[in-house]
């Protein structure tokens, strides 16, 4: 292992960490501004020009508040909970391809921390251990509301992981690879459609090949990130604050922040798996006429534009759709989404055999 | 020492300590969490052997699904040190005998196995998804399908057991 390789990966990891934190920070601001817009009020507008310094003010508030630890027999687990939630939220970004190659001073770097050939499974692995932070924190709070929130969170996340994994299998059947990098590369270019003599060039994004899988994955992503309409673990009208009722100061901040990091990462995964990742129309033209670096930089910016759209979509849904009831949530997960995902796999299999792919 | 050896020994130490703590911990939640750490370190061993697929499936299935269910059940039952009952002496003796017998069987199995002492770098596509899938669906096709049928029948059995007997409720 040469040192240049280690430096390259270290820089990528640090930059991705910084960008993730920055985006999560300003997602909280964007959420409040959008909530203000949707509810026809002003939203945060006092700290800084247009309220832009509001996240910093929130951060200072979080850090300086009293760090209250309830009378619980498991203080270690109580402190471990938010840390685990944050760690697992940040771990997924390791396998996400942020762009193609970038050549700087004669050294070629790939904009991805780790291109492993089990990247999709790695994402599911991290998602599946992501529930521990909430569970352990909620249980160690020694509070009935927190415990109910934790139990809800764990059963909800297990249930929706099943449908999420099954919907992804249909995509993997089309892509033929588990590597995120290859999935993004496979969506490069256009498919020619011939419809009643009219010719269309359509981006070869997987959302057009697997629309049902995309819909199931999107719904499950909402459930996995505990966002409305599936935010039953922290349902404030029934459970006070859900799993983080007993938390205060930056421990609460970690739980809330982890949700925004999760939102960013899941938006990135949706953008890469279903919406072509860093591919954009005219990428080859830019590559041939202006240069590889420019094509890569524009690709990364395009990827972030797609990610921001999905973060906006999360917030749009949150302030539009009311919360589900718990039995409705379970029915949707097990009786509607899971059979649909299996049906999608069967249909995909038949189509792949029929077209000889 | 090579970096792989350092990782190997630290993972082994963690696995060993957490495995013992799983058994001796009084609080069932701590027991479950240390079992979780044990699973993670064993998964690390798989990764050292270049078995990436096995590593991630181990994490997803054991750490992600089974232990979550265990922890949920433990939390719902809210078991504590105070509520733990002392087992009768005969149960303790029986458990000891079974554990020793199982240990002897495992040791004999290890003794019979061919020990591969070379710890060279394991490269290539031995443990990746593609080669594993090819082997499973060609060489081991029938055992693979039989196992899936076995799992399906176990699932149907569980659903059947969970269904309440409606005729009994009517009486």
XYZ file of C-alpha atoms in Angstrom:
528
model
C 0.000 0.000 0.000
C 1.684 3.155 -1.149
C 1.427 6.431 0.710
C -0.091 8.332 -2.243
C -3.031 5.944 -2.208
C -3.531 6.407 1.535
C -3.309 10.195 1.245
C -5.809 10.198 -1.631
C -8.331 8.102 0.269
C -7.759 10.047 3.478
C -8.408 13.353 1.731
C -11.567 11.973 0.101
C -12.849 10.667 3.431
C -12.186 13.981 5.183
C -13.760 16.034 2.396
C -16.826 13.792 2.267
C -17.126 14.001 6.049
C -16.934 17.796 5.927
C -19.448 18.086 3.105
C -21.829 15.653 4.827
C -21.693 17.691 8.024
C -22.179 20.968 6.177
C -25.137 19.653 4.212
C -26.719 18.131 7.328
C -26.217 21.457 9.123
C -27.884 23.452 6.398
C -30.594 20.816 5.893
C -31.922 21.748 9.324
C -32.044 25.369 8.172
C -33.630 24.439 4.824
C -36.230 22.357 6.624
C -37.256 25.273 8.813
C -37.355 27.720 5.930
C -39.424 25.294 3.850
C -41.717 24.597 6.793
C -42.234 28.332 7.088
C -43.037 28.544 3.401
C -45.451 25.614 3.455
C -47.257 26.986 6.498
C -47.333 30.543 5.149
C -45.115 32.071 7.813
C -41.625 33.566 7.787
C -39.418 30.870 9.300
C -35.999 31.636 10.845
C -34.855 35.090 9.701
C -33.086 36.759 12.622
C -29.582 35.253 12.868
C -27.469 36.683 10.068
C -28.651 37.811 6.631
C -31.868 35.952 5.815
C -31.331 33.765 8.869
C -28.314 32.059 7.287
C -26.431 31.808 10.583
C -29.332 30.024 12.293
C -27.630 26.533 12.204
C -24.575 27.969 13.981
C -26.802 29.556 16.608
C -28.547 26.193 17.040
C -25.185 24.476 17.387
C -24.023 26.908 20.080
C -27.329 26.420 21.886
C -26.993 22.616 21.725
C -23.434 22.665 23.058
C -24.047 25.084 25.911
C -27.242 23.551 27.290
C -27.137 21.434 30.416
C -26.169 17.853 29.628
C -28.760 16.020 31.677
C -28.353 12.299 32.359
C -31.444 10.671 33.865
C -31.405 8.260 36.773
C -30.667 5.159 34.752
C -28.746 1.998 35.627
C -26.973 2.052 32.259
C -25.146 5.355 31.907
C -22.620 3.873 29.465
C -25.335 2.679 27.116
C -27.151 5.997 27.484
C -24.044 7.804 26.216
C -23.299 5.120 23.612
C -26.722 5.484 21.926
C -26.309 8.846 20.147
C -22.701 8.033 19.250
C -23.743 4.792 17.560
C -26.553 6.561 15.692
C -24.112 9.147 14.342
C -21.385 6.611 13.478
C -23.660 4.333 11.483
C -25.177 7.333 9.711
C -21.729 8.451 8.534
C -20.361 4.998 7.617
C -22.394 4.522 4.433
C -20.716 7.395 2.597
C -17.551 5.263 2.183
C -18.896 3.350 -0.822
C -20.705 6.167 -2.618
C -19.099 7.187 -5.928
C -19.095 10.986 -5.977
C -17.694 11.257 -9.471
C -15.333 9.867 -12.100
C -11.595 10.345 -12.223
C -9.884 13.630 -11.472
C -6.291 14.243 -12.605
C -4.393 16.725 -10.474
C -0.642 17.388 -10.971
C -0.253 14.190 -12.941
C -1.948 12.051 -10.298
C -5.264 10.380 -11.080
C -7.737 10.049 -8.250
C -11.131 8.348 -8.257
C -13.753 10.286 -6.333
C -14.791 7.381 -4.169
C -13.453 6.265 -0.802
C -13.761 2.520 -1.448
C -14.898 0.787 -4.626
C -15.731 -2.634 -3.194
C -17.660 -5.231 -5.149
C -20.262 -5.667 -2.406
C -21.077 -1.964 -2.047
C -24.873 -2.369 -2.136
C -24.742 -5.133 0.468
C -22.465 -2.947 2.577
C -25.091 -0.205 2.467
C -27.732 -2.662 3.642
C -25.425 -3.962 6.349
C -24.850 -0.488 7.735
C -28.560 0.320 7.510
C -29.385 -2.848 9.408
C -27.031 -1.978 12.280
C -28.204 1.633 12.197
C -31.127 0.817 14.445
C -28.888 -0.012 17.429
C -28.225 3.610 18.319
C -31.938 4.324 18.674
C -32.659 1.014 20.407
C -29.855 1.187 22.952
C -30.400 4.891 23.624
C -34.149 4.454 23.978
C -33.811 1.478 26.302
C -31.078 3.001 28.466
C -33.206 6.123 29.040
C -35.205 4.106 31.573
C -38.419 5.728 30.400
C -41.563 4.043 29.099
C -42.018 6.524 26.244
C -38.413 6.081 25.125
C -38.745 2.295 25.286
C -41.920 2.390 23.173
C -40.159 4.627 20.667
C -37.164 2.283 20.538
C -39.345 -0.810 20.045
C -41.305 0.951 17.330
C -38.092 2.012 15.623
C -36.602 -1.474 15.630
C -39.717 -3.266 14.372
C -40.327 -0.602 11.733
C -36.769 -0.711 10.444
C -36.653 -4.516 10.305
C -39.963 -4.612 8.444
C -39.021 -2.040 5.832
C -35.532 -3.435 5.314
C -37.132 -6.555 3.827
C -39.077 -4.679 1.156
C -36.104 -2.362 0.567
C -33.720 -5.255 -0.042
C -36.176 -7.056 -2.312
C -36.776 -3.923 -4.389
C -33.041 -3.520 -4.782
C -32.654 -7.107 -6.020
C -34.650 -6.262 -9.165
C -32.238 -3.401 -9.869
C -29.262 -5.692 -9.301
C -30.710 -8.179 -11.789
C -30.651 -5.434 -14.429
C -27.254 -4.019 -13.485
C -25.522 -7.356 -12.929
C -23.180 -5.862 -10.355
C -23.168 -5.017 -6.656
C -20.616 -2.255 -7.025
C -22.003 1.282 -6.769
C -19.361 2.496 -9.212
C -20.423 -0.004 -11.861
C -24.104 0.725 -11.255
C -23.413 4.407 -11.899
C -21.303 3.623 -14.976
C -24.035 1.355 -16.383
C -26.407 4.316 -16.486
C -24.106 6.294 -18.754
C -25.454 7.290 -22.164
C -28.846 6.973 -23.787
C -31.287 4.328 -24.920
C -32.977 4.863 -28.277
C -36.701 4.454 -28.096
C -38.799 3.903 -31.182
C -42.414 4.788 -30.544
C -44.743 4.769 -33.590
C -41.943 5.901 -35.841
C -40.839 8.717 -33.511
C -37.342 8.340 -32.194
C -36.522 9.355 -28.661
C -33.180 9.373 -26.929
C -33.865 8.640 -23.275
C -31.305 8.652 -20.447
C -30.577 5.048 -19.475
C -31.353 5.653 -15.817
C -32.646 2.711 -13.819
C -35.729 4.654 -12.732
C -37.082 4.168 -16.275
C -36.217 0.472 -16.289
C -37.370 -0.218 -12.713
C -40.059 2.345 -11.804
C -41.765 0.034 -9.319
C -38.490 -0.755 -7.560
C -37.798 2.985 -7.312
C -41.206 3.647 -5.739
C -40.786 0.855 -3.181
C -37.229 1.928 -2.398
C -38.281 5.541 -1.913
C -41.097 4.634 0.494
C -38.777 2.329 2.435
C -36.113 5.042 2.581
C -38.623 7.299 4.297
C -39.313 4.562 6.837
C -35.627 3.776 7.385
C -34.734 7.402 8.063
C -37.718 7.763 10.426
C -39.126 10.671 8.471
C -42.777 11.649 8.248
C -45.111 9.927 7.315
C -43.275 7.110 9.123
C -41.828 9.002 12.103
C -43.643 6.858 14.658
C -40.518 6.276 16.820
C -40.552 9.953 17.778
C -44.267 10.569 17.374
C -44.695 13.603 19.637
C -48.479 13.429 19.949
C -48.299 9.974 21.553
C -44.778 9.458 22.930
C -43.649 12.955 24.064
C -40.370 12.774 22.110
C -40.122 9.051 21.394
C -36.702 7.467 21.795
C -34.969 10.791 22.545
C -37.359 11.993 25.256
C -34.676 11.880 27.961
C -31.874 13.340 25.877
C -30.692 16.918 26.046
C -27.775 19.043 24.897
C -25.525 17.661 22.148
C -26.666 14.078 22.726
C -30.093 15.127 21.464
C -28.257 17.080 18.777
C -26.499 13.896 17.638
C -29.790 12.018 17.310
C -31.409 14.833 15.338
C -28.277 15.379 13.283
C -27.979 11.675 12.467
C -31.442 11.859 10.911
C -30.299 14.613 8.548
C -27.090 12.759 7.697
C -29.180 9.667 6.945
C -31.424 11.767 4.753
C -28.448 13.077 2.783
C -26.899 9.641 2.356
C -30.158 7.959 1.342
C -30.790 10.767 -1.157
C -27.319 10.103 -2.554
C -28.060 6.382 -2.872
C -31.390 7.052 -4.615
C -29.694 9.519 -6.974
C -26.902 7.069 -7.833
C -28.882 3.853 -8.117
C -31.971 5.179 -9.864
C -31.133 8.584 -11.355
C -27.829 7.970 -13.047
C -25.529 9.306 -10.335
C -22.944 11.655 -11.812
C -24.064 11.021 -15.411
C -25.684 13.874 -17.293
C -26.688 14.478 -20.923
C -23.709 15.704 -22.911
C -21.104 14.199 -20.586
C -19.162 12.662 -23.466
C -19.175 15.984 -25.345
C -17.698 17.804 -22.343
C -15.191 14.980 -21.872
C -14.008 15.183 -25.485
C -14.059 18.960 -25.967
C -13.148 20.521 -22.610
C -11.393 17.756 -20.738
C -11.804 14.940 -18.307
C -11.485 17.063 -15.174
C -14.263 19.405 -16.265
C -16.542 16.459 -17.104
C -15.906 14.998 -13.656
C -16.470 18.271 -11.818
C -19.730 18.970 -13.668
C -20.767 15.350 -13.002
C -20.185 15.758 -9.272
C -22.165 19.020 -9.269
C -24.988 17.283 -11.163
C -24.968 14.465 -8.599
C -25.278 17.010 -5.799
C -28.132 18.747 -7.631
C -29.962 15.401 -7.777
C -29.224 14.798 -4.080
C -30.531 18.244 -3.134
C -33.727 17.564 -5.061
C -34.332 14.414 -2.998
C -33.530 16.199 0.271
C -36.102 18.784 -0.781
C -38.510 15.944 -1.598
C -38.096 14.528 1.919
C -39.000 17.921 3.385
C -41.821 18.457 0.914
C -43.415 15.174 1.988
C -42.828 15.884 5.661
C -44.854 19.103 5.611
C -47.556 17.695 3.319
C -48.471 14.167 4.388
C -49.845 13.299 7.850
C -48.395 10.518 9.983
C -49.447 6.881 9.528
C -51.077 4.838 12.251
C -48.906 2.006 13.521
C -51.014 -0.863 12.107
C -51.244 0.950 8.758
C -47.455 1.191 8.736
C -47.041 -2.535 9.312
C -49.731 -3.428 6.752
C -48.082 -1.246 4.134
C -44.686 -2.775 4.763
C -45.558 -6.452 4.946
C -48.769 -6.819 2.926
C -48.303 -4.299 0.122
C -44.652 -3.378 -0.424
C -43.124 -6.832 0.117
C -45.451 -8.735 -2.293
C -45.062 -5.914 -4.837
C -41.280 -6.157 -4.587
C -41.380 -9.951 -5.095
C -43.733 -9.496 -8.056
C -41.284 -6.973 -9.479
C -38.438 -9.487 -9.179
C -40.488 -12.151 -11.005
C -41.492 -9.746 -13.798
C -37.900 -8.543 -14.159
C -36.713 -12.132 -14.405
C -39.202 -12.960 -17.163
C -38.381 -9.787 -19.097
C -34.648 -10.459 -18.835
C -35.106 -14.001 -20.165
C -37.458 -12.835 -22.939
C -35.072 -10.139 -24.143
C -32.139 -12.518 -23.836
C -30.124 -10.163 -21.661
C 4.576 -8.077 12.856
C 2.680 -7.617 9.672
C -0.420 -5.362 9.813
C -2.668 -8.316 8.958
C -1.311 -10.230 11.933
C -1.922 -7.288 14.261
C -5.506 -7.057 13.033
C -5.912 -10.823 13.373
C -4.697 -10.917 16.973
C -6.698 -7.889 18.087
C -9.871 -9.241 16.461
C -9.298 -12.629 18.074
C -8.799 -11.043 21.496
C -11.991 -9.009 21.148
C -13.944 -12.044 19.941
C -12.641 -14.167 22.816
C -13.345 -11.619 25.571
C -16.812 -10.695 24.289
C -17.746 -14.357 23.802
C -16.891 -15.087 27.440
C -18.663 -11.950 28.633
C -21.776 -13.016 26.695
C -21.985 -16.070 28.926
C -21.034 -14.532 32.266
C -22.858 -11.191 32.036
C -25.655 -10.881 34.572
C -27.605 -8.301 32.608
C -29.115 -9.900 29.471
C -28.851 -6.635 27.515
C -25.095 -6.448 28.127
C -24.866 -10.101 27.165
C -26.635 -9.408 23.869
C -24.488 -6.374 23.109
C -21.241 -8.225 23.754
C -22.476 -11.037 21.498
C -23.009 -8.342 18.876
C -19.397 -7.162 19.217
C -18.305 -10.810 19.000
C -20.187 -11.194 15.711
C -18.569 -8.042 14.373
C -15.060 -9.271 15.162
C -15.748 -12.668 13.580
C -16.993 -10.801 10.506
C -13.638 -9.005 10.535
C -11.913 -12.403 10.333
C -13.947 -13.221 7.218
C -12.785 -9.962 5.688
C -9.153 -10.867 6.456
C -9.719 -14.105 4.522
C -11.012 -12.051 1.564
C -14.515 -13.520 1.965
C -16.288 -10.206 1.428
C -19.687 -11.686 0.722
C -19.609 -13.862 3.821
C -18.499 -10.833 5.865
C -21.380 -8.636 4.816
C -23.993 -11.395 4.982
C -22.783 -12.221 8.483
C -23.259 -8.566 9.468
C -26.685 -8.265 7.817
C -28.103 -11.545 9.090
C -26.609 -11.839 12.576
C -25.927 -8.263 13.654
C -28.675 -6.641 11.632
C -31.588 -9.037 11.941
C -31.185 -11.702 14.627
C -29.623 -9.543 17.331
C -32.141 -6.746 16.719
C -34.930 -9.264 17.319
C -33.148 -10.571 20.448
C -32.698 -7.084 21.836
C -36.289 -6.099 21.075
C -37.558 -9.172 22.888
C -35.261 -8.568 25.851
C -36.341 -4.954 26.100
C -40.017 -5.831 25.897
C -39.684 -8.497 28.591
C -37.504 -6.072 30.570
C -35.398 -8.755 32.210
C -33.221 -7.541 35.052
C -30.641 -9.013 37.362
C -33.159 -9.084 40.209
C -35.771 -11.040 38.277
C -33.342 -13.715 37.123
C -34.173 -16.962 38.851
C -31.593 -19.429 40.071
C -31.685 -22.564 38.018
C -32.039 -25.890 39.869
C -28.838 -27.917 40.374
C -29.850 -30.651 37.928
C -30.279 -28.105 35.116
C -26.847 -26.626 35.862
C -25.191 -30.073 35.799
C -26.991 -30.994 32.586
C -25.861 -27.740 30.943
C -22.251 -28.392 32.021
C -22.298 -31.959 30.657
C -23.736 -30.842 27.321
C -21.238 -27.999 26.992
C -18.268 -30.283 27.736
C -19.541 -32.931 25.311
C -19.996 -30.344 22.565
C -16.525 -28.990 23.274
C -14.998 -32.487 22.930
C -16.817 -33.060 19.644
C -15.588 -29.739 18.254
C -12.022 -30.418 19.384
C -12.038 -33.830 17.726
C -13.325 -32.244 14.533
C -10.534 -29.676 14.619
C -7.936 -32.387 15.280
C -9.076 -34.361 12.246
C -8.998 -31.353 9.955
C -6.057 -30.639 7.711
C -4.285 -27.685 9.229
C -3.150 -25.117 6.710
C -0.341 -23.213 8.344
C 0.652 -20.917 5.502
C -0.803 -17.492 6.112
C 0.063 -15.901 2.811
C -1.882 -13.141 1.124
C -5.225 -14.358 -0.135
C -5.970 -12.606 -3.365
C -8.090 -13.128 -6.427
C -11.775 -13.715 -6.643
C -12.097 -16.585 -4.175
C -14.710 -15.063 -1.896
C -16.436 -12.510 -4.068
C -20.087 -12.587 -5.050
C -19.611 -13.689 -8.628
C -17.555 -16.814 -7.968
C -19.726 -17.728 -4.978
C -22.902 -17.395 -7.049
C -21.435 -19.454 -9.879
C -20.439 -22.251 -7.531
C -23.759 -22.204 -5.653
C -25.872 -22.375 -8.796
C -23.777 -24.982 -10.627
C -21.831 -27.354 -8.381
C -23.979 -27.086 -5.263
C -27.291 -26.439 -7.021
C -29.339 -29.224 -5.391
C -28.195 -28.692 -1.772
C -28.780 -24.963 -2.263
C -32.350 -25.507 -3.450
C -33.024 -28.051 -0.697
C -31.899 -25.557 1.933
C -34.219 -22.902 0.521
C -37.145 -25.341 0.621
C -36.194 -26.233 4.208
C -36.185 -22.574 5.224
C -39.514 -22.002 3.485
C -41.103 -24.941 5.303
C -39.740 -23.653 8.621
C -41.307 -20.284 7.866
C -44.676 -21.840 7.016
C -44.437 -23.887 10.207
C -43.869 -20.794 12.323
C -46.846 -19.036 10.740
C -48.978 -22.120 11.408
C -47.882 -22.260 15.066
C -48.551 -18.560 15.536
C -52.113 -18.817 14.200
C -54.605 -19.037 17.008
C -56.859 -22.048 17.044
C -60.216 -20.510 16.161
C -62.253 -23.654 16.884
C -60.864 -23.802 20.441
C -61.906 -20.205 21.072
C -65.476 -20.977 20.017
C -65.961 -23.773 22.541
